[in-house]
Amino acid sequence: MNRLLSLLFCSILFGLMHSCTSNGIKDTESFDWSSIPEPIYLKGDSISFDEILLMPTRIVVIDSFLLTKNRNVERFFHIYNLNTKKKVGERIPFGIGPKEMLDPVWLIMPDSNLAVFDRNKRQMNIYRKSLLLTCDTVSPLKHISFDYQLMNPVVLPGVGILSSNLQTEDKKFIAVDFDGNKINEFGEYPNDYKGKTLYEKSVTFMGDIAVKPDGSRWVMTHKPTDMLEIYDNKLNLLKRLQGPDQNVPDLKEENGRIQRKGRAAKEAYFFPIATTDCFYV
């Protein structure tokens, strides 16, 4: 999915989309390809830096810096100044030591800080954003350890950290505070899946979360199924939609492993980005 769907999702955020009866997961509003307008192709200018970009798995622009995440490198994050077109540093070394991580991701904080989370170590360091971007050596302002596995954490202003939930079988999400304490477990699975095992549900509904800049809305997109969920900052489900293919994977846990039955695997949505009016996948 790409920019082709962005205009449709601008409408979804404001509840303006026309829906019909779902042929996929029950309890969802559906849309198909006929609902999607003509594609708008994005055009941009190329930027060349003094050092070549590797093959980043994620990128983000923070202030006047481009931050990239890389694999198979000594330090995960490479930083480039967009004004000078120069590489200014590398951060977060690989390893199991106190200042090292195994698979870090950044979380944009609502203040002037930047968090770096490692799912494998269940740890998070919070840094002063300006220092992490400009200084070769920087110590975290705060270190947090979690008792819970956070799969796809994001920061929801005024609430804390949200993630898909692997702790209980009947709630999709977990919210924790910035001390690592659980605030709440919430979010219902579709009725068709309430009898499934935790493993079956977690694989069927794995995905990513994106939060609007003001925190008023957030979206959960899914990878194995093209279901979308819109929530508010009170953690209420506002809308559950599915489309345009209404793909429903048939997954079954057998002997501790997930087996796919029937239809072939089909990927849906990856790496959502939320803006003031739209979200992109």
PDB file of C-alpha atoms in Angstrom:
ATOM      1  CA  MET A   1       0.000   0.000   0.000  1.00  0.00           C
ATOM      2  CA  ASN A   2       1.308   3.498  -0.768  1.00  0.00           C
ATOM      3  CA  ARG A   3       0.289   7.050  -1.604  1.00  0.00           C
ATOM      4  CA  LEU A   4      -2.562   5.494  -3.601  1.00  0.00           C
ATOM      5  CA  LEU A   5      -4.513   5.117  -0.378  1.00  0.00           C
ATOM      6  CA  SER A   6      -3.600   8.350   1.369  1.00  0.00           C
ATOM      7  CA  LEU A   7      -6.605  10.405   0.285  1.00  0.00           C
ATOM      8  CA  LEU A   8      -8.918   7.654   1.431  1.00  0.00           C
ATOM      9  CA  PHE A   9      -7.284   7.571   4.835  1.00  0.00           C
ATOM     10  CA  CYS A  10      -7.598  11.334   5.157  1.00  0.00           C
ATOM     11  CA  SER A  11     -11.339  10.726   5.027  1.00  0.00           C
ATOM     12  CA  ILE A  12     -11.185   7.813   7.453  1.00  0.00           C
ATOM     13  CA  LEU A  13      -9.677  10.015  10.175  1.00  0.00           C
ATOM     14  CA  PHE A  14     -12.739  12.237  10.060  1.00  0.00           C
ATOM     15  CA  GLY A  15     -15.250   9.417   9.664  1.00  0.00           C
ATOM     16  CA  LEU A  16     -16.358  10.521   6.191  1.00  0.00           C
ATOM     17  CA  MET A  17     -15.795   7.315   4.277  1.00  0.00           C
ATOM     18  CA  HIS A  18     -18.745   5.465   2.794  1.00  0.00           C
ATOM     19  CA  SER A  19     -18.779   1.879   4.006  1.00  0.00           C
ATOM     20  CA  CYS A  20     -20.573  -1.329   3.127  1.00  0.00           C
ATOM     21  CA  THR A  21     -21.083  -4.757   4.646  1.00  0.00           C
ATOM     22  CA  SER A  22     -17.795  -6.529   5.223  1.00  0.00           C
ATOM     23  CA  ASN A  23     -16.973  -9.752   3.393  1.00  0.00           C
ATOM     24  CA  GLY A  24     -13.905 -10.248   5.569  1.00  0.00           C
ATOM     25  CA  ILE A  25     -13.680 -10.046   9.345  1.00  0.00           C
ATOM     26  CA  LYS A  26     -17.064  -9.571  10.973  1.00  0.00           C
ATOM     27  CA  ASP A  27     -17.791  -6.426  12.989  1.00  0.00           C
ATOM     28  CA  THR A  28     -15.865  -4.272  10.491  1.00  0.00           C
ATOM     29  CA  GLU A  29     -16.853  -1.677   7.930  1.00  0.00           C
ATOM     30  CA  SER A  30     -15.348  -2.498   4.572  1.00  0.00           C
ATOM     31  CA  PHE A  31     -14.094  -0.634   1.534  1.00  0.00           C
ATOM     32  CA  ASP A  32     -12.800  -1.864  -1.809  1.00  0.00           C
ATOM     33  CA  TRP A  33     -10.661  -0.593  -4.654  1.00  0.00           C
ATOM     34  CA  SER A  34     -13.575   1.330  -6.145  1.00  0.00           C
ATOM     35  CA  SER A  35     -13.490   3.612  -3.080  1.00  0.00           C
ATOM     36  CA  ILE A  36      -9.914   4.680  -3.762  1.00  0.00           C
ATOM     37  CA  PRO A  37      -9.261   7.743  -5.946  1.00  0.00           C
ATOM     38  CA  GLU A  38      -6.688   7.982  -8.701  1.00  0.00           C
ATOM     39  CA  PRO A  39      -3.086   7.775  -7.465  1.00  0.00           C
ATOM     40  CA  ILE A  40      -1.097  10.923  -6.818  1.00  0.00           C
ATOM     41  CA  TYR A  41       2.585  10.393  -7.496  1.00  0.00           C
ATOM     42  CA  LEU A  42       4.995  12.163  -5.194  1.00  0.00           C
ATOM     43  CA  LYS A  43       7.924  14.079  -6.624  1.00  0.00           C
ATOM     44  CA  GLY A  44      11.003  15.163  -4.721  1.00  0.00           C
ATOM     45  CA  ASP A  45      14.582  16.307  -5.057  1.00  0.00           C
ATOM     46  CA  SER A  46      17.575  14.049  -4.547  1.00  0.00           C
ATOM     47  CA  ILE A  47      20.021  14.860  -1.759  1.00  0.00           C
ATOM     48  CA  SER A  48      23.637  13.744  -1.794  1.00  0.00           C
ATOM     49  CA  PHE A  49      25.616  13.560   1.434  1.00  0.00           C
ATOM     50  CA  ASP A  50      29.361  13.518   1.960  1.00  0.00           C
ATOM     51  CA  GLU A  51      29.092   9.862   3.017  1.00  0.00           C
ATOM     52  CA  ILE A  52      26.924   7.307   1.302  1.00  0.00           C
ATOM     53  CA  LEU A  53      23.718   6.172   2.954  1.00  0.00           C
ATOM     54  CA  LEU A  54      23.739   2.460   3.680  1.00  0.00           C
ATOM     55  CA  MET A  55      20.495   0.472   3.434  1.00  0.00           C
ATOM     56  CA  PRO A  56      18.491   1.910   6.338  1.00  0.00           C
ATOM     57  CA  THR A  57      15.499  -0.005   7.628  1.00  0.00           C
ATOM     58  CA  ARG A  58      13.909   3.177   9.018  1.00  0.00           C
ATOM     59  CA  ILE A  59      14.395   6.906   8.616  1.00  0.00           C
ATOM     60  CA  VAL A  60      13.029  10.011  10.289  1.00  0.00           C
ATOM     61  CA  VAL A  61      13.662  13.739   9.995  1.00  0.00           C
ATOM     62  CA  ILE A  62      14.105  15.485  13.370  1.00  0.00           C
ATOM     63  CA  ASP A  63      14.652  19.233  13.204  1.00  0.00           C
ATOM     64  CA  SER A  64      17.399  19.649  10.571  1.00  0.00           C
ATOM     65  CA  PHE A  65      18.756  16.104  10.909  1.00  0.00           C
ATOM     66  CA  LEU A  66      18.112  12.861   9.064  1.00  0.00           C
ATOM     67  CA  LEU A  67      18.268   9.894  11.442  1.00  0.00           C
ATOM     68  CA  THR A  68      18.624   6.424   9.898  1.00  0.00           C
ATOM     69  CA  LYS A  69      18.574   2.973  11.456  1.00  0.00           C
ATOM     70  CA  ASN A  70      20.935   0.396   9.951  1.00  0.00           C
ATOM     71  CA  ARG A  71      21.760  -3.284  10.379  1.00  0.00           C
ATOM     72  CA  ASN A  72      25.085  -5.130  10.451  1.00  0.00           C
ATOM     73  CA  VAL A  73      26.935  -2.041  11.678  1.00  0.00           C
ATOM     74  CA  GLU A  74      28.827  -1.212  14.854  1.00  0.00           C
ATOM     75  CA  ARG A  75      26.406   1.616  15.703  1.00  0.00           C
ATOM     76  CA  PHE A  76      22.761   1.440  14.666  1.00  0.00           C
ATOM     77  CA  PHE A  77      21.829   5.106  14.180  1.00  0.00           C
ATOM     78  CA  HIS A  78      23.577   7.272  11.581  1.00  0.00           C
ATOM     79  CA  ILE A  79      22.877  11.019  11.610  1.00  0.00           C
ATOM     80  CA  TYR A  80      23.119  13.469   8.708  1.00  0.00           C
ATOM     81  CA  ASN A  81      22.783  17.254   8.739  1.00  0.00           C
ATOM     82  CA  LEU A  82      20.268  18.254   6.059  1.00  0.00           C
ATOM     83  CA  ASN A  83      21.659  21.792   5.829  1.00  0.00           C
ATOM     84  CA  THR A  84      25.332  20.951   5.406  1.00  0.00           C
ATOM     85  CA  LYS A  85      24.709  17.557   3.695  1.00  0.00           C
ATOM     86  CA  LYS A  86      27.309  16.024   6.005  1.00  0.00           C
ATOM     87  CA  LYS A  87      27.241  12.956   8.208  1.00  0.00           C
ATOM     88  CA  VAL A  88      27.615  14.150  11.785  1.00  0.00           C
ATOM     89  CA  GLY A  89      27.812  10.937  13.780  1.00  0.00           C
ATOM     90  CA  GLU A  90      26.753   7.445  14.754  1.00  0.00           C
ATOM     91  CA  ARG A  91      24.912   6.417  17.902  1.00  0.00           C
ATOM     92  CA  ILE A  92      23.789   3.345  19.905  1.00  0.00           C
ATOM     93  CA  PRO A  93      26.417   0.584  19.691  1.00  0.00           C
ATOM     94  CA  PHE A  94      25.499  -3.058  19.168  1.00  0.00           C
ATOM     95  CA  GLY A  95      25.886  -5.391  22.158  1.00  0.00           C
ATOM     96  CA  ILE A  96      24.545  -6.472  25.523  1.00  0.00           C
ATOM     97  CA  GLY A  97      26.385  -3.947  27.682  1.00  0.00           C
ATOM     98  CA  PRO A  98      24.709  -1.156  29.713  1.00  0.00           C
ATOM     99  CA  LYS A  99      24.929   1.420  26.901  1.00  0.00           C
ATOM    100  CA  GLU A 100      24.523  -1.106  24.077  1.00  0.00           C
ATOM    101  CA  MET A 101      21.423  -2.488  22.390  1.00  0.00           C
ATOM    102  CA  LEU A 102      20.449  -5.445  20.220  1.00  0.00           C
ATOM    103  CA  ASP A 103      17.676  -3.985  18.074  1.00  0.00           C
ATOM    104  CA  PRO A 104      16.866  -0.370  18.996  1.00  0.00           C
ATOM    105  CA  VAL A 105      14.031   1.809  17.726  1.00  0.00           C
ATOM    106  CA  TRP A 106      13.473   5.495  18.420  1.00  0.00           C
ATOM    107  CA  LEU A 107      10.319   6.922  19.973  1.00  0.00           C
ATOM    108  CA  ILE A 108       9.504  10.569  19.463  1.00  0.00           C
ATOM    109  CA  MET A 109       8.601  12.128  22.814  1.00  0.00           C
ATOM    110  CA  PRO A 110       6.111  15.006  23.245  1.00  0.00           C
ATOM    111  CA  ASP A 111       8.829  17.143  24.867  1.00  0.00           C
ATOM    112  CA  SER A 112      12.425  17.877  23.857  1.00  0.00           C
ATOM    113  CA  ASN A 113      13.560  14.313  24.508  1.00  0.00           C
ATOM    114  CA  LEU A 114      14.073  11.250  22.332  1.00  0.00           C
ATOM    115  CA  ALA A 115      13.625   7.691  23.599  1.00  0.00           C
ATOM    116  CA  VAL A 116      15.496   4.637  22.328  1.00  0.00           C
ATOM    117  CA  PHE A 117      13.835   1.286  23.026  1.00  0.00           C
ATOM    118  CA  ASP A 118      15.238  -2.235  22.708  1.00  0.00           C
ATOM    119  CA  ARG A 119      12.530  -4.899  22.517  1.00  0.00           C
ATOM    120  CA  ASN A 120      14.987  -7.754  23.037  1.00  0.00           C
ATOM    121  CA  LYS A 121      16.416  -6.292  26.246  1.00  0.00           C
ATOM    122  CA  ARG A 122      13.052  -4.819  27.367  1.00  0.00           C
ATOM    123  CA  GLN A 123      14.805  -1.556  28.104  1.00  0.00           C
ATOM    124  CA  MET A 124      14.473   2.092  27.151  1.00  0.00           C
ATOM    125  CA  ASN A 125      16.841   5.034  27.452  1.00  0.00           C
ATOM    126  CA  ILE A 126      15.540   8.605  27.291  1.00  0.00           C
ATOM    127  CA  TYR A 127      17.965  11.213  25.933  1.00  0.00           C
ATOM    128  CA  ARG A 128      17.964  14.962  25.518  1.00  0.00           C
ATOM    129  CA  LYS A 129      17.164  15.149  21.808  1.00  0.00           C
ATOM    130  CA  SER A 130      19.598  17.919  20.950  1.00  0.00           C
ATOM    131  CA  LEU A 131      22.472  16.113  22.659  1.00  0.00           C
ATOM    132  CA  LEU A 132      21.794  12.744  21.049  1.00  0.00           C
ATOM    133  CA  LEU A 133      21.747  14.357  17.612  1.00  0.00           C
ATOM    134  CA  THR A 134      24.877  16.484  18.011  1.00  0.00           C
ATOM    135  CA  CYS A 135      27.201  14.885  20.582  1.00  0.00           C
ATOM    136  CA  ASP A 136      29.359  11.801  20.011  1.00  0.00           C
ATOM    137  CA  THR A 137      29.106  10.771  23.667  1.00  0.00           C
ATOM    138  CA  VAL A 138      25.842  11.266  25.519  1.00  0.00           C
ATOM    139  CA  SER A 139      24.380   9.677  28.642  1.00  0.00           C
ATOM    140  CA  PRO A 140      20.657   8.988  29.018  1.00  0.00           C
ATOM    141  CA  LEU A 141      18.520  11.153  31.268  1.00  0.00           C
ATOM    142  CA  LYS A 142      16.604   8.086  32.347  1.00  0.00           C
ATOM    143  CA  HIS A 143      16.828   4.301  32.024  1.00  0.00           C
ATOM    144  CA  ILE A 144      13.659   2.180  32.152  1.00  0.00           C
ATOM    145  CA  SER A 145      13.307  -1.611  32.386  1.00  0.00           C
ATOM    146  CA  PHE A 146      10.005  -3.289  31.527  1.00  0.00           C
ATOM    147  CA  ASP A 147       8.478  -6.463  32.904  1.00  0.00           C
ATOM    148  CA  TYR A 148       6.272  -6.625  29.811  1.00  0.00           C
ATOM    149  CA  GLN A 149       7.109  -7.448  26.231  1.00  0.00           C
ATOM    150  CA  LEU A 150       6.403  -4.353  24.140  1.00  0.00           C
ATOM    151  CA  MET A 151       6.228  -5.302  20.469  1.00  0.00           C
ATOM    152  CA  ASN A 152       5.546  -2.017  18.654  1.00  0.00           C
ATOM    153  CA  PRO A 153       5.718   0.797  21.233  1.00  0.00           C
ATOM    154  CA  VAL A 154       4.679   4.377  20.531  1.00  0.00           C
ATOM    155  CA  VAL A 155       4.241   7.388  22.781  1.00  0.00           C
ATOM    156  CA  LEU A 156       0.677   8.671  23.229  1.00  0.00           C
ATOM    157  CA  PRO A 157       0.830  12.176  24.778  1.00  0.00           C
ATOM    158  CA  GLY A 158      -0.987  12.401  28.080  1.00  0.00           C
ATOM    159  CA  VAL A 159      -1.177   8.602  28.450  1.00  0.00           C
ATOM    160  CA  GLY A 160       2.230   6.937  28.190  1.00  0.00           C
ATOM    161  CA  ILE A 161       3.581   4.161  25.996  1.00  0.00           C
ATOM    162  CA  LEU A 162       1.220   1.955  23.959  1.00  0.00           C
ATOM    163  CA  SER A 163       2.010  -1.440  22.447  1.00  0.00           C
ATOM    164  CA  SER A 164       0.352  -4.579  21.201  1.00  0.00           C
ATOM    165  CA  ASN A 165      -0.247  -6.878  24.147  1.00  0.00           C
ATOM    166  CA  LEU A 166       1.301 -10.331  24.541  1.00  0.00           C
ATOM    167  CA  GLN A 167       0.394 -10.671  28.217  1.00  0.00           C
ATOM    168  CA  THR A 168      -3.272 -11.678  28.127  1.00  0.00           C
ATOM    169  CA  GLU A 169      -5.491 -13.414  25.581  1.00  0.00           C
ATOM    170  CA  ASP A 170      -8.464 -11.031  25.598  1.00  0.00           C
ATOM    171  CA  LYS A 171      -6.920  -7.535  25.331  1.00  0.00           C
ATOM    172  CA  LYS A 172      -5.133  -6.268  22.229  1.00  0.00           C
ATOM    173  CA  PHE A 173      -3.075  -3.462  23.794  1.00  0.00           C
ATOM    174  CA  ILE A 174      -1.116  -2.553  26.873  1.00  0.00           C
ATOM    175  CA  ALA A 175      -0.354   0.948  28.176  1.00  0.00           C
ATOM    176  CA  VAL A 176       2.622   1.582  30.488  1.00  0.00           C
ATOM    177  CA  ASP A 177       3.987   4.732  32.097  1.00  0.00           C
ATOM    178  CA  PHE A 178       7.493   6.173  31.833  1.00  0.00           C
ATOM    179  CA  ASP A 179       8.583   4.294  34.931  1.00  0.00           C
ATOM    180  CA  GLY A 180       7.769   0.951  33.305  1.00  0.00           C
ATOM    181  CA  ASN A 181       4.549   0.369  35.276  1.00  0.00           C
ATOM    182  CA  LYS A 182       1.448  -1.039  33.615  1.00  0.00           C
ATOM    183  CA  ILE A 183      -1.396   1.465  33.362  1.00  0.00           C
ATOM    184  CA  ASN A 184      -4.018  -0.541  31.547  1.00  0.00           C
ATOM    185  CA  GLU A 185      -4.795  -3.426  29.211  1.00  0.00           C
ATOM    186  CA  PHE A 186      -7.511  -2.626  26.688  1.00  0.00           C
ATOM    187  CA  GLY A 187      -8.916  -3.228  23.214  1.00  0.00           C
ATOM    188  CA  GLU A 188     -11.175  -6.067  22.124  1.00  0.00           C
ATOM    189  CA  TYR A 189     -10.423  -8.539  19.367  1.00  0.00           C
ATOM    190  CA  PRO A 190     -13.120  -9.060  16.703  1.00  0.00           C
ATOM    191  CA  ASN A 191     -15.784 -11.476  17.959  1.00  0.00           C
ATOM    192  CA  ASP A 192     -14.740 -14.176  15.476  1.00  0.00           C
ATOM    193  CA  TYR A 193     -11.331 -14.376  17.170  1.00  0.00           C
ATOM    194  CA  LYS A 194     -12.216 -14.365  20.849  1.00  0.00           C
ATOM    195  CA  GLY A 195     -11.934 -18.162  21.002  1.00  0.00           C
ATOM    196  CA  LYS A 196      -8.513 -18.240  19.361  1.00  0.00           C
ATOM    197  CA  THR A 197      -5.271 -18.784  21.272  1.00  0.00           C
ATOM    198  CA  LEU A 198      -3.071 -15.833  22.203  1.00  0.00           C
ATOM    199  CA  TYR A 199      -0.471 -16.999  19.671  1.00  0.00           C
ATOM    200  CA  GLU A 200      -3.063 -17.177  16.860  1.00  0.00           C
ATOM    201  CA  LYS A 201      -4.422 -13.733  17.653  1.00  0.00           C
ATOM    202  CA  SER A 202      -1.039 -12.074  18.091  1.00  0.00           C
ATOM    203  CA  VAL A 203       0.181 -13.346  14.704  1.00  0.00           C
ATOM    204  CA  THR A 204      -3.085 -12.563  12.879  1.00  0.00           C
ATOM    205  CA  PHE A 205      -3.193  -9.017  14.240  1.00  0.00           C
ATOM    206  CA  MET A 206       0.500  -8.116  14.364  1.00  0.00           C
ATOM    207  CA  GLY A 207       1.193  -4.655  13.034  1.00  0.00           C
ATOM    208  CA  ASP A 208       2.213  -1.106  13.819  1.00  0.00           C
ATOM    209  CA  ILE A 209       0.776   1.966  15.533  1.00  0.00           C
ATOM    210  CA  ALA A 210       0.919   5.589  14.388  1.00  0.00           C
ATOM    211  CA  VAL A 211      -0.189   8.603  16.468  1.00  0.00           C
ATOM    212  CA  LYS A 212      -1.353  11.994  15.180  1.00  0.00           C
ATOM    213  CA  PRO A 213       0.979  14.830  16.257  1.00  0.00           C
ATOM    214  CA  ASP A 214      -1.563  16.207  18.745  1.00  0.00           C
ATOM    215  CA  GLY A 215      -2.283  12.727  20.142  1.00  0.00           C
ATOM    216  CA  SER A 216      -6.041  13.015  19.532  1.00  0.00           C
ATOM    217  CA  ARG A 217      -6.214   9.939  17.273  1.00  0.00           C
ATOM    218  CA  TRP A 218      -4.082   6.903  16.610  1.00  0.00           C
ATOM    219  CA  VAL A 219      -4.293   4.055  14.141  1.00  0.00           C
ATOM    220  CA  MET A 220      -3.415   0.374  14.375  1.00  0.00           C
ATOM    221  CA  THR A 221      -2.525  -1.163  11.019  1.00  0.00           C
ATOM    222  CA  HIS A 222      -2.064  -4.890  10.512  1.00  0.00           C
ATOM    223  CA  LYS A 223       0.368  -6.841   8.367  1.00  0.00           C
ATOM    224  CA  PRO A 224      -1.328 -10.235   7.726  1.00  0.00           C
ATOM    225  CA  THR A 225      -4.826  -8.735   7.339  1.00  0.00           C
ATOM    226  CA  ASP A 226      -5.912  -5.412   5.830  1.00  0.00           C
ATOM    227  CA  MET A 227      -7.880  -4.386   8.905  1.00  0.00           C
ATOM    228  CA  LEU A 228      -7.466  -0.852  10.274  1.00  0.00           C
ATOM    229  CA  GLU A 229      -8.506   0.449  13.682  1.00  0.00           C
ATOM    230  CA  ILE A 230      -8.885   4.096  14.705  1.00  0.00           C
ATOM    231  CA  TYR A 231      -8.722   5.004  18.424  1.00  0.00           C
ATOM    232  CA  ASP A 232      -8.915   8.245  20.388  1.00  0.00           C
ATOM    233  CA  ASN A 233      -6.653   9.452  23.194  1.00  0.00           C
ATOM    234  CA  LYS A 234      -9.051   7.963  25.760  1.00  0.00           C
ATOM    235  CA  LEU A 235      -8.214   4.529  24.307  1.00  0.00           C
ATOM    236  CA  ASN A 236     -11.693   4.112  22.805  1.00  0.00           C
ATOM    237  CA  LEU A 237     -12.142   2.282  19.498  1.00  0.00           C
ATOM    238  CA  LEU A 238     -13.793   4.729  17.088  1.00  0.00           C
ATOM    239  CA  LYS A 239     -13.841   2.723  13.880  1.00  0.00           C
ATOM    240  CA  ARG A 240     -12.764  -0.670  12.605  1.00  0.00           C
ATOM    241  CA  LEU A 241     -12.374  -0.969   8.841  1.00  0.00           C
ATOM    242  CA  GLN A 242     -11.137  -3.539   6.388  1.00  0.00           C
ATOM    243  CA  GLY A 243     -10.028  -3.210   2.789  1.00  0.00           C
ATOM    244  CA  PRO A 244      -9.422  -2.964  -0.009  1.00  0.00           C
ATOM    245  CA  ASP A 245      -8.920  -6.730  -0.454  1.00  0.00           C
ATOM    246  CA  GLN A 246     -10.614  -7.811   2.799  1.00  0.00           C
ATOM    247  CA  ASN A 247      -7.925 -10.407   3.343  1.00  0.00           C
ATOM    248  CA  VAL A 248      -8.457 -12.807   6.262  1.00  0.00           C
ATOM    249  CA  PRO A 249      -5.552 -15.178   6.977  1.00  0.00           C
ATOM    250  CA  ASP A 250      -6.510 -18.648   8.201  1.00  0.00           C
ATOM    251  CA  LEU A 251      -3.949 -19.373  10.918  1.00  0.00           C
ATOM    252  CA  LYS A 252      -3.991 -22.255  13.395  1.00  0.00           C
ATOM    253  CA  GLU A 253      -1.670 -23.034  16.296  1.00  0.00           C
ATOM    254  CA  GLU A 254      -0.513 -26.649  16.169  1.00  0.00           C
ATOM    255  CA  ASN A 255       2.150 -28.074  18.472  1.00  0.00           C
ATOM    256  CA  GLY A 256       3.327 -24.614  19.465  1.00  0.00           C
ATOM    257  CA  ARG A 257       3.696 -23.392  15.886  1.00  0.00           C
ATOM    258  CA  ILE A 258       1.468 -21.348  13.592  1.00  0.00           C
ATOM    259  CA  GLN A 259       0.234 -23.183  10.519  1.00  0.00           C
ATOM    260  CA  ARG A 260      -1.407 -21.417   7.599  1.00  0.00           C
ATOM    261  CA  LYS A 261      -4.514 -23.106   6.251  1.00  0.00           C
ATOM    262  CA  GLY A 262      -6.106 -22.603   2.858  1.00  0.00           C
ATOM    263  CA  ARG A 263      -5.333 -19.333   1.090  1.00  0.00           C
ATOM    264  CA  ALA A 264      -1.819 -18.168   0.348  1.00  0.00           C
ATOM    265  CA  ALA A 265      -0.081 -15.569   2.496  1.00  0.00           C
ATOM    266  CA  LYS A 266      -0.845 -11.951   1.612  1.00  0.00           C
ATOM    267  CA  GLU A 267       0.739  -8.875   3.125  1.00  0.00           C
ATOM    268  CA  ALA A 268      -1.259  -5.762   3.971  1.00  0.00           C
ATOM    269  CA  TYR A 269      -0.062  -2.626   5.764  1.00  0.00           C
ATOM    270  CA  PHE A 270       3.421  -1.631   6.963  1.00  0.00           C
ATOM    271  CA  PHE A 271       5.018   1.370   8.711  1.00  0.00           C
ATOM    272  CA  PRO A 272       2.092   3.792   9.098  1.00  0.00           C
ATOM    273  CA  ILE A 273       2.812   7.514   9.425  1.00  0.00           C
ATOM    274  CA  ALA A 274       0.233   9.883  10.937  1.00  0.00           C
ATOM    275  CA  THR A 275       0.034  13.589  10.152  1.00  0.00           C
ATOM    276  CA  THR A 276      -2.420  16.252  11.268  1.00  0.00           C
ATOM    277  CA  ASP A 277      -5.098  15.252   8.743  1.00  0.00           C
ATOM    278  CA  CYS A 278      -4.032  11.917   7.238  1.00  0.00           C
ATOM    279  CA  PHE A 279      -2.148   8.744   7.780  1.00  0.00           C
ATOM    280  CA  TYR A 280       0.018   6.941   5.245  1.00  0.00           C
ATOM    281  CA  VAL A 281       0.963   3.267   4.944  1.00  0.00           C
TER     282      VAL A 281
END
